[in-house]
CSV table of C-alpha atoms in Angstrom, one decimal:
chain,number,residue,atom,x,y,z
A,11,UNK,CA,59.8,111.9,119.4
A,12,UNK,CA,61.0,111.3,115.8
A,13,UNK,CA,63.6,108.6,115.3
A,14,UNK,CA,65.5,108.4,111.9
A,15,UNK,CA,67.6,105.4,110.7
A,16,UNK,CA,69.9,105.2,107.8
A,17,UNK,CA,71.3,102.7,105.9
A,18,UNK,CA,74.1,101.6,105.0
A,19,UNK,CA,76.7,103.2,107.4
A,20,UNK,CA,79.4,102.8,104.5
A,21,UNK,CA,78.9,102.4,101.0
A,22,UNK,CA,81.9,102.0,98.1
A,23,UNK,CA,80.8,102.0,94.5
A,24,UNK,CA,83.0,102.3,91.4
A,25,UNK,CA,83.2,105.4,89.3
A,26,UNK,CA,80.1,105.9,87.4
A,27,UNK,CA,77.8,103.3,89.0
A,28,UNK,CA,74.8,104.6,91.2
A,29,UNK,CA,74.5,105.1,95.1
A,30,UNK,CA,71.5,104.5,96.9
A,31,UNK,CA,71.1,105.4,100.7
A,32,UNK,CA,67.9,104.7,102.6
A,33,UNK,CA,66.4,106.1,105.5
A,34,UNK,CA,63.4,105.6,107.4
A,35,UNK,CA,61.5,107.8,110.0
A,36,UNK,CA,59.0,106.9,113.0
A,37,UNK,CA,56.8,109.9,113.1
A,38,UNK,CA,54.0,110.2,110.8
A,39,UNK,CA,53.7,114.0,111.5
A,40,UNK,CA,57.1,114.6,109.6
A,41,UNK,CA,56.8,116.5,106.6
A,42,UNK,CA,60.2,117.7,105.5
A,43,UNK,CA,63.1,115.8,104.4
A,44,UNK,CA,66.5,117.3,103.7
A,45,UNK,CA,69.5,115.4,102.5
A,46,UNK,CA,73.1,116.7,103.6
A,47,UNK,CA,76.6,116.1,102.3
A,48,UNK,CA,79.4,116.7,104.6
A,49,UNK,CA,83.1,117.0,103.5
A,50,UNK,CA,85.9,116.2,105.8
A,51,UNK,CA,86.3,119.1,108.3
A,52,UNK,CA,83.2,121.1,107.1
A,53,UNK,CA,79.9,121.4,108.1
A,54,UNK,CA,76.9,119.7,106.2
A,55,UNK,CA,75.4,121.2,102.8
A,56,UNK,CA,72.1,120.8,101.6
A,57,UNK,CA,72.2,118.9,98.4
A,58,UNK,CA,68.4,118.1,97.9
A,59,UNK,CA,65.2,118.0,99.9
A,60,UNK,CA,61.6,116.5,99.4
A,61,UNK,CA,58.5,117.8,101.2
A,62,UNK,CA,55.7,115.3,102.0
A,63,UNK,CA,53.5,116.2,99.6
A,64,UNK,CA,55.8,115.1,96.8
A,65,UNK,CA,56.9,111.6,96.0
A,66,UNK,CA,60.1,112.4,93.8
A,67,UNK,CA,62.2,115.1,93.2
A,68,UNK,CA,65.4,115.2,90.9
A,69,UNK,CA,68.3,117.7,90.3
A,70,UNK,CA,70.7,116.3,87.8
A,71,UNK,CA,72.4,113.4,89.1
A,72,UNK,CA,70.7,113.4,92.5
A,73,UNK,CA,67.3,112.4,93.1
A,74,UNK,CA,65.0,111.6,96.3
A,75,UNK,CA,62.2,109.5,96.6
A,76,UNK,CA,59.6,109.4,99.1
A,77,UNK,CA,56.9,106.8,100.5
A,78,UNK,CA,54.8,108.4,103.1
A,79,UNK,CA,53.1,105.2,103.5
A,80,UNK,CA,55.9,103.3,104.5
A,81,UNK,CA,57.9,106.2,106.1
A,82,UNK,CA,61.0,106.0,104.2
A,83,UNK,CA,62.8,108.0,102.0
A,84,UNK,CA,65.8,107.3,99.7
A,85,UNK,CA,68.6,109.2,98.0
A,86,UNK,CA,69.8,108.3,94.6
A,87,UNK,CA,73.2,109.5,93.2
A,88,UNK,CA,73.7,108.4,89.4
A,89,UNK,CA,76.9,108.4,87.4
A,90,UNK,CA,78.8,108.8,90.6
A,91,UNK,CA,82.0,110.8,90.6
A,92,UNK,CA,85.2,111.0,92.9
A,93,UNK,CA,83.9,114.1,94.1
A,94,UNK,CA,80.9,112.6,95.4
A,95,UNK,CA,82.6,110.9,98.0
A,96,UNK,CA,81.7,112.3,101.4
A,97,UNK,CA,79.3,111.6,104.2
A,98,UNK,CA,75.8,112.1,103.7
A,99,UNK,CA,72.9,112.3,106.2
A,100,UNK,CA,69.4,112.2,105.8
A,101,UNK,CA,66.9,114.1,108.3
A,102,UNK,CA,63.3,114.7,109.1
A,103,UNK,CA,61.4,117.4,110.6
A,104,UNK,CA,58.1,117.2,112.1
A,105,UNK,CA,55.3,119.7,111.2
A,106,UNK,CA,55.5,120.9,114.7
A,107,UNK,CA,58.4,122.8,116.3
A,108,UNK,CA,61.7,123.4,114.4
A,109,UNK,CA,63.8,120.6,115.3
A,110,UNK,CA,65.7,118.4,112.8
A,111,UNK,CA,66.3,114.9,113.4
A,112,UNK,CA,69.3,113.2,111.4
A,113,UNK,CA,70.2,109.9,110.5
A,114,UNK,CA,73.4,108.3,111.6
A,115,UNK,CA,75.1,109.0,108.3
A,116,UNK,CA,76.6,107.1,105.2
A,117,UNK,CA,80.1,107.3,104.2
A,118,UNK,CA,80.0,107.0,100.6
A,119,UNK,CA,83.3,106.3,98.7
A,120,UNK,CA,83.5,106.4,95.0
A,121,UNK,CA,86.5,104.7,93.2
A,122,UNK,CA,88.1,105.9,90.2
B,29,UNK,CA,70.6,131.7,100.2
B,30,UNK,CA,70.8,132.1,103.7
B,31,UNK,CA,74.3,131.9,105.4
B,32,UNK,CA,75.6,130.8,108.5
B,33,UNK,CA,79.4,132.0,109.4
B,34,UNK,CA,81.0,130.0,112.2
B,35,UNK,CA,84.2,131.3,113.7
B,36,UNK,CA,87.0,130.1,114.2
B,37,UNK,CA,87.4,127.0,111.9
B,38,UNK,CA,90.2,125.9,114.1
B,39,UNK,CA,91.4,126.4,117.5
B,40,UNK,CA,94.1,124.7,119.7
B,41,UNK,CA,94.0,125.5,123.5
B,42,UNK,CA,95.6,124.5,126.7
B,43,UNK,CA,93.7,122.4,129.5
B,44,UNK,CA,91.8,124.7,131.8
B,45,UNK,CA,91.4,127.3,129.4
B,46,UNK,CA,88.0,128.7,127.8
B,47,UNK,CA,87.5,128.8,124.1
B,48,UNK,CA,84.5,130.9,122.6
B,49,UNK,CA,82.8,129.9,119.2
B,50,UNK,CA,80.7,132.2,117.4
B,51,UNK,CA,77.9,131.6,114.8
B,52,UNK,CA,76.5,134.3,112.9
B,53,UNK,CA,73.4,134.2,110.4
B,54,UNK,CA,74.5,136.7,108.0
B,55,UNK,CA,71.5,137.7,105.7
B,56,UNK,CA,68.6,136.3,108.1
B,57,UNK,CA,67.6,136.9,111.4
B,58,UNK,CA,67.5,133.6,113.8
B,59,UNK,CA,65.9,133.6,117.1
B,60,UNK,CA,66.9,130.0,117.5
B,61,UNK,CA,70.4,128.5,116.9
B,62,UNK,CA,71.3,124.8,117.3
B,63,UNK,CA,74.7,123.5,118.4
B,64,UNK,CA,76.0,120.0,117.7
B,65,UNK,CA,79.2,118.1,118.3
B,66,UNK,CA,80.4,115.5,116.2
B,67,UNK,CA,82.8,112.7,117.2
B,68,UNK,CA,84.9,111.3,114.2
B,69,UNK,CA,82.6,109.2,111.9
B,70,UNK,CA,79.5,109.9,113.8
B,71,UNK,CA,76.4,111.7,113.4
B,72,UNK,CA,75.6,115.2,114.7
B,73,UNK,CA,74.7,115.1,118.5
B,74,UNK,CA,72.3,118.2,119.5
B,75,UNK,CA,74.0,119.6,122.4
B,76,UNK,CA,71.7,122.6,123.0
B,77,UNK,CA,69.1,125.1,121.3
B,78,UNK,CA,69.9,128.8,122.0
B,79,UNK,CA,66.9,131.3,122.1
B,80,UNK,CA,67.6,135.0,121.7
B,81,UNK,CA,66.7,136.7,124.6
B,82,UNK,CA,65.9,133.6,126.8
B,83,UNK,CA,67.8,130.8,128.5
B,84,UNK,CA,69.2,128.0,126.3
B,85,UNK,CA,67.7,124.5,126.3
B,86,UNK,CA,70.4,121.8,126.8
B,87,UNK,CA,69.9,118.4,126.0
B,88,UNK,CA,70.0,115.5,128.6
B,89,UNK,CA,73.6,114.8,129.8
B,90,UNK,CA,75.2,118.2,128.3
B,91,UNK,CA,76.7,120.1,131.2
B,92,UNK,CA,75.4,123.5,131.1
B,93,UNK,CA,78.4,125.3,133.4
B,94,UNK,CA,80.7,123.6,130.9
B,95,UNK,CA,79.0,124.8,127.7
B,96,UNK,CA,77.7,128.3,128.1
B,97,UNK,CA,75.4,129.4,125.2
B,98,UNK,CA,74.6,132.8,124.8
B,99,UNK,CA,72.3,134.1,121.9
B,100,UNK,CA,72.9,137.9,122.3
B,101,UNK,CA,71.1,139.4,119.2
B,102,UNK,CA,69.1,138.1,116.4
B,103,UNK,CA,72.2,137.2,114.4
B,104,UNK,CA,74.6,136.1,116.9
B,105,UNK,CA,74.8,132.7,119.2
B,106,UNK,CA,78.3,131.9,121.0
B,107,UNK,CA,79.2,128.9,122.6
B,108,UNK,CA,82.0,129.0,125.2
B,109,UNK,CA,83.7,125.7,126.3
B,110,UNK,CA,84.9,126.8,130.0
B,111,UNK,CA,87.8,124.9,131.5
B,112,UNK,CA,88.7,123.0,128.4
B,113,UNK,CA,90.0,119.4,129.1
B,114,UNK,CA,91.3,117.0,126.2
B,115,UNK,CA,88.1,115.1,126.2
B,116,UNK,CA,86.3,118.1,125.1
B,117,UNK,CA,88.1,118.3,121.8
B,118,UNK,CA,85.7,117.7,119.2
B,119,UNK,CA,84.0,119.2,116.1
B,120,UNK,CA,81.4,121.9,117.1
B,121,UNK,CA,78.6,122.9,114.2
B,122,UNK,CA,76.0,125.7,114.9
B,123,UNK,CA,73.0,125.8,112.7
B,124,UNK,CA,70.2,128.1,112.4
B,125,UNK,CA,66.6,127.0,111.5
B,126,UNK,CA,64.5,128.5,108.8
B,127,UNK,CA,62.5,131.3,109.3
B,128,UNK,CA,59.6,129.4,107.7
B,129,UNK,CA,58.4,126.0,107.5
B,130,UNK,CA,59.6,123.4,105.2
B,131,UNK,CA,62.8,124.9,104.6
B,132,UNK,CA,66.4,123.5,105.2
B,133,UNK,CA,68.6,124.0,108.2
B,134,UNK,CA,71.4,126.1,107.6
B,135,UNK,CA,74.9,125.2,109.0
B,136,UNK,CA,78.1,126.7,110.0
B,137,UNK,CA,81.5,125.1,108.6
B,138,UNK,CA,82.1,124.0,112.0
B,139,UNK,CA,84.9,124.3,114.5
B,140,UNK,CA,87.7,121.9,115.5
B,141,UNK,CA,88.5,122.4,118.8
B,142,UNK,CA,91.7,120.5,120.0
B,143,UNK,CA,92.5,120.7,123.8
B,144,UNK,CA,96.4,119.9,124.9
């Protein structure tokens, strides 16, 4: 089955700096990669996603890149703000079935 | 967008009692729902997949008799923690997969269960 690895597990950045979180996946059949933000005591919320036919996607301060050959994808947050502090999860979904496979999460702290 | 409602958000119960958690898809039909358990500072651990009209599929190591799952309709799945013990205290989250491929998983807001 699919195996998703995520790094780093914790990340601290100064407000205004950029943050990058990286994930790798093992199943070449995976074709959909969402990123979720989870605030304390709440369920994960989708922040951005990318499909396998696209190499990069951007939404304001958030961008995701995908390298299918290397089987890795990354989340980039620019001009970080304290409210970006949360746990972020990457996920991969193979093109068969409806199961999602999650990374182990990255706890991001933005220092004011 | 698609919304998944989970209730209650917090529950405290005594050891030996049972607790029911509801997960509803508000504006779409979900033939399948996933139930996760999350320990502090850890990732989502898939417990089981509920299937409307049939038995749930449990992940290895999850006790079927402890965590009863019922998918009563296309918009409602329930998780009942039976004979709860303090070690069952955790954050439980439900989610519903998209009706079409390459769409995000929709999560409920989770239930914080504390067993005293």
